[in-house]
Amino acid sequence: MSLSTHVLDTTLGRPASGVPVALERLGDGGWTEVASALTDADGRISGWNPGPGRHRLRFDVPSSFFPEVTIVFDIADEKEHFHIPLLLSNYGYTTYRGS
């Protein structure tokens, strides 16, 4: 099981590099950070292996109207790869499960 993300700035038409991203897992005591990184020059982070359960990606994007974007998702099948892109614009964002 692996997880990757890709942040694209659709206003500028290029990858968003240097974006802080935290991966968190929900447990009995609430949310716990299990990994964090900055997006690379291509706006990507890969190689995370969070395991099954409820998770969230928290993107710190202070240059937009939404200073933080949080995406919550469930992982049931450990054998699958999960790719969760974030497309940013000045006043909105879009996400989806990619491949």
Coordinates of N, CA and C in Angstrom, one line a residue:
M1 N 0.8 -1.2 0.0 CA 0.0 0.0 0.0 C 0.9 1.2 0.0
S2 N 0.6 2.1 -0.9 CA 1.4 3.4 -0.9 C 0.4 4.5 -1.1
L3 N 0.9 5.7 -0.7 CA 0.1 6.9 -0.9 C 1.0 8.0 -1.5
S4 N 0.4 8.7 -2.4 CA 1.1 9.9 -3.0 C 0.1 11.0 -3.2
T5 N 0.7 12.2 -3.3 CA -0.1 13.4 -3.6 C 0.6 14.3 -4.6
H6 N -0.1 15.2 -5.2 CA 0.4 16.1 -6.2 C -0.4 17.4 -6.1
V7 N 0.3 18.5 -5.8 CA -0.3 19.8 -5.7 C 0.0 20.6 -6.9
L8 N -1.1 21.1 -7.6 CA -1.0 21.9 -8.8 C -1.7 23.2 -8.6
D9 N -1.0 24.3 -8.9 CA -1.5 25.6 -8.9 C -2.2 26.0 -10.2
T10 N -3.5 25.8 -10.3 CA -4.1 26.0 -11.6 C -4.2 27.5 -12.0
T11 N -4.0 28.4 -11.1 CA -4.0 29.8 -11.4 C -2.7 30.1 -12.2
L12 N -1.6 29.6 -11.8 CA -0.3 29.8 -12.4 C 0.0 28.8 -13.5
G13 N -0.7 27.7 -13.5 CA -0.5 26.6 -14.5 C 0.8 25.9 -14.3
R14 N 1.1 25.6 -13.0 CA 2.3 24.9 -12.7 C 2.2 24.2 -11.3
P15 N 3.1 23.2 -11.1 CA 3.1 22.5 -9.8 C 3.4 23.5 -8.7
A16 N 2.9 23.2 -7.5 CA 3.1 24.0 -6.3 C 4.2 23.3 -5.5
S17 N 5.4 23.9 -5.5 CA 6.5 23.3 -4.8 C 6.6 23.9 -3.4
G18 N 7.2 23.1 -2.5 CA 7.4 23.6 -1.1 C 6.2 23.7 -0.3
V19 N 5.1 23.1 -0.6 CA 3.9 23.1 0.2 C 4.0 22.1 1.3
P20 N 3.8 22.5 2.6 CA 3.9 21.6 3.7 C 2.6 20.7 3.7
V21 N 2.8 19.4 3.9 CA 1.7 18.4 3.9 C 1.9 17.5 5.1
A22 N 0.9 17.3 5.9 CA 0.9 16.3 7.0 C -0.1 15.2 6.7
L23 N 0.4 14.0 7.0 CA -0.5 12.8 6.9 C -0.8 12.4 8.3
E24 N -2.1 12.3 8.6 CA -2.6 12.0 9.9 C -3.5 10.8 9.9
R25 N -3.5 10.0 11.0 CA -4.4 8.8 11.1 C -5.3 9.0 12.3
L26 N -6.6 8.6 12.1 CA -7.6 8.7 13.2 C -7.5 7.4 14.1
G27 N -7.3 7.7 15.3 CA -7.3 6.6 16.3 C -8.3 6.9 17.4
D28 N -8.2 6.1 18.5 CA -9.1 6.2 19.7 C -8.9 7.6 20.3
G29 N -7.7 8.1 20.3 CA -7.4 9.4 20.9 C -7.5 10.6 20.0
G30 N -8.0 10.4 18.8 CA -8.1 11.5 17.8 C -7.1 11.3 16.7
W31 N -6.8 12.5 16.1 CA -5.9 12.5 14.9 C -4.4 12.5 15.4
T32 N -3.6 11.7 14.8 CA -2.1 11.6 15.1 C -1.4 11.8 13.8
E33 N -0.4 12.7 13.8 CA 0.5 12.8 12.6 C 1.4 11.6 12.5
V34 N 1.4 11.0 11.3 CA 2.3 9.9 11.1 C 3.4 10.2 10.1
A35 N 3.3 11.3 9.3 CA 4.3 11.7 8.4 C 4.1 13.2 8.0
S36 N 5.1 13.8 7.5 CA 5.0 15.2 7.0 C 6.1 15.4 6.0
A37 N 5.9 16.3 5.1 CA 6.9 16.6 4.0 C 6.5 17.8 3.3
L38 N 7.4 18.3 2.5 CA 7.2 19.4 1.6 C 7.1 18.9 0.2
T39 N 6.2 19.4 -0.6 CA 6.1 19.0 -2.0 C 7.4 19.3 -2.7
D40 N 7.9 18.5 -3.6 CA 9.1 18.7 -4.4 C 8.9 19.7 -5.5
A41 N 9.9 19.9 -6.3 CA 9.8 20.9 -7.4 C 8.7 20.6 -8.4
D42 N 8.3 19.3 -8.5 CA 7.1 19.0 -9.3 C 5.8 19.0 -8.6
G43 N 5.8 19.4 -7.3 CA 4.6 19.5 -6.5 C 4.2 18.1 -5.9
R44 N 5.1 17.2 -5.9 CA 4.7 15.8 -5.5 C 5.3 15.4 -4.2
I45 N 4.6 14.5 -3.5 CA 5.1 13.7 -2.4 C 4.7 12.3 -2.6
S46 N 5.6 11.3 -2.4 CA 5.3 9.9 -2.6 C 6.0 9.1 -1.6
G47 N 5.6 7.8 -1.6 CA 6.3 6.9 -0.7 C 5.8 6.7 0.7
W48 N 4.7 7.3 1.0 CA 4.0 7.1 2.3 C 3.3 5.8 2.3
N49 N 3.3 5.1 3.4 CA 2.7 3.8 3.6 C 1.8 3.8 4.9
P50 N 0.6 4.5 4.8 CA -0.1 4.7 6.1 C -0.9 3.5 6.6
G51 N -1.1 2.4 5.9 CA -1.9 1.3 6.3 C -3.4 1.6 6.3
P52 N -4.2 0.6 6.7 CA -5.6 0.7 6.6 C -6.1 1.6 7.7
G53 N -7.3 2.2 7.5 CA -8.0 3.1 8.5 C -8.4 4.4 7.9
R54 N -8.8 5.3 8.7 CA -9.2 6.6 8.3 C -8.0 7.6 8.4
H55 N -7.8 8.3 7.4 CA -6.6 9.2 7.3 C -7.0 10.6 6.8
R56 N -6.1 11.5 7.0 CA -6.3 12.8 6.3 C -5.0 13.4 5.9
L57 N -5.1 14.1 4.8 CA -3.9 14.9 4.4 C -4.3 16.4 4.7
R58 N -3.3 17.1 5.3 CA -3.6 18.5 5.7 C -2.5 19.3 5.0
F59 N -3.0 20.1 4.0 CA -2.1 21.0 3.2 C -2.1 22.4 3.8
D60 N -0.9 22.9 4.0 CA -0.8 24.3 4.5 C -0.5 25.2 3.2
V61 N -1.5 25.9 2.8 CA -1.4 26.7 1.6 C -1.8 28.2 1.9
P62 N -1.0 28.9 2.7 CA -1.3 30.2 3.1 C -1.4 31.3 2.0
S63 N -1.0 31.0 0.8 CA -1.1 32.0 -0.2 C -2.5 32.0 -0.9
S64 N -3.4 31.1 -0.5 CA -4.7 31.1 -1.1 C -5.8 31.6 -0.1
F65 N -7.0 31.7 -0.6 CA -8.1 32.1 0.2 C -8.3 31.1 1.3
F66 N -8.1 29.8 1.0 CA -8.2 28.7 2.0 C -6.8 28.4 2.5
P67 N -6.4 28.9 3.7 CA -5.1 28.7 4.2 C -4.7 27.3 4.5
E68 N -5.7 26.4 4.7 CA -5.5 25.0 5.0 C -6.6 24.2 4.3
V69 N -6.1 23.2 3.6 CA -7.0 22.2 3.0 C -6.8 20.9 3.6
T70 N -7.9 20.3 4.0 CA -7.9 19.0 4.7 C -8.7 18.0 3.9
I71 N -8.2 16.9 3.5 CA -8.9 15.8 2.8 C -8.9 14.6 3.6
V72 N -10.1 14.1 4.0 CA -10.2 12.9 4.8 C -10.6 11.7 3.9
F73 N -10.0 10.6 4.1 CA -10.3 9.4 3.2 C -10.1 8.1 4.0
D74 N -10.7 7.1 3.5 CA -10.5 5.7 4.2 C -9.7 4.8 3.3
I75 N -8.9 4.0 3.9 CA -8.1 3.0 3.2 C -8.6 1.7 3.7
A76 N -9.1 0.8 2.9 CA -9.6 -0.5 3.3 C -8.7 -1.6 2.7
D77 N -8.2 -1.4 1.5 CA -7.3 -2.4 0.9 C -5.9 -2.0 0.9
E78 N -5.1 -2.7 1.7 CA -3.7 -2.3 1.8 C -2.9 -2.6 0.6
K79 N -3.4 -3.3 -0.4 CA -2.7 -3.7 -1.6 C -2.8 -2.6 -2.7
E80 N -3.7 -1.7 -2.5 CA -3.9 -0.7 -3.5 C -2.9 0.5 -3.3
H81 N -2.7 1.3 -4.4 CA -2.0 2.5 -4.4 C -3.1 3.6 -4.4
F82 N -2.9 4.6 -3.5 CA -3.8 5.8 -3.4 C -3.0 7.0 -3.8
H83 N -3.6 7.7 -4.8 CA -3.0 9.0 -5.3 C -4.1 10.1 -5.1
I84 N -3.8 11.1 -4.3 CA -4.7 12.1 -4.0 C -4.2 13.5 -4.4
P85 N -4.5 13.9 -5.6 CA -4.1 15.2 -6.1 C -4.9 16.4 -5.5
L86 N -4.3 17.5 -5.4 CA -5.0 18.8 -5.0 C -4.7 19.8 -6.0
L87 N -5.8 20.3 -6.6 CA -5.7 21.4 -7.6 C -6.2 22.7 -7.0
L88 N -5.3 23.7 -6.9 CA -5.6 24.9 -6.2 C -5.8 26.0 -7.2
S89 N -6.8 26.9 -6.9 CA -7.0 28.2 -7.6 C -7.1 29.2 -6.5
N90 N -7.3 30.5 -6.9 CA -7.3 31.6 -6.0 C -8.4 31.4 -4.9
Y91 N -9.6 31.0 -5.4 CA -10.7 30.9 -4.5 C -11.4 29.6 -4.5
G92 N -10.7 28.5 -4.7 CA -11.2 27.2 -4.7 C -10.2 26.1 -4.8
Y93 N -10.6 24.9 -4.6 CA -9.7 23.7 -4.8 C -10.6 22.5 -5.2
T94 N -9.9 21.6 -5.8 CA -10.5 20.4 -6.3 C -9.6 19.2 -5.9
T95 N -10.2 18.1 -5.6 CA -9.4 16.9 -5.3 C -10.2 15.7 -5.8
Y96 N -9.5 14.6 -6.0 CA -10.1 13.3 -6.5 C -9.1 12.2 -6.2
R97 N -9.6 11.0 -6.3 CA -8.7 9.9 -6.2 C -8.1 9.6 -7.6
G98 N -6.8 9.7 -7.7 CA -6.2 9.4 -9.0 C -5.6 8.0 -9.0
S99 N -4.7 7.8 -9.9 CA -4.1 6.4 -10.0 C -2.6 6.6 -10.1

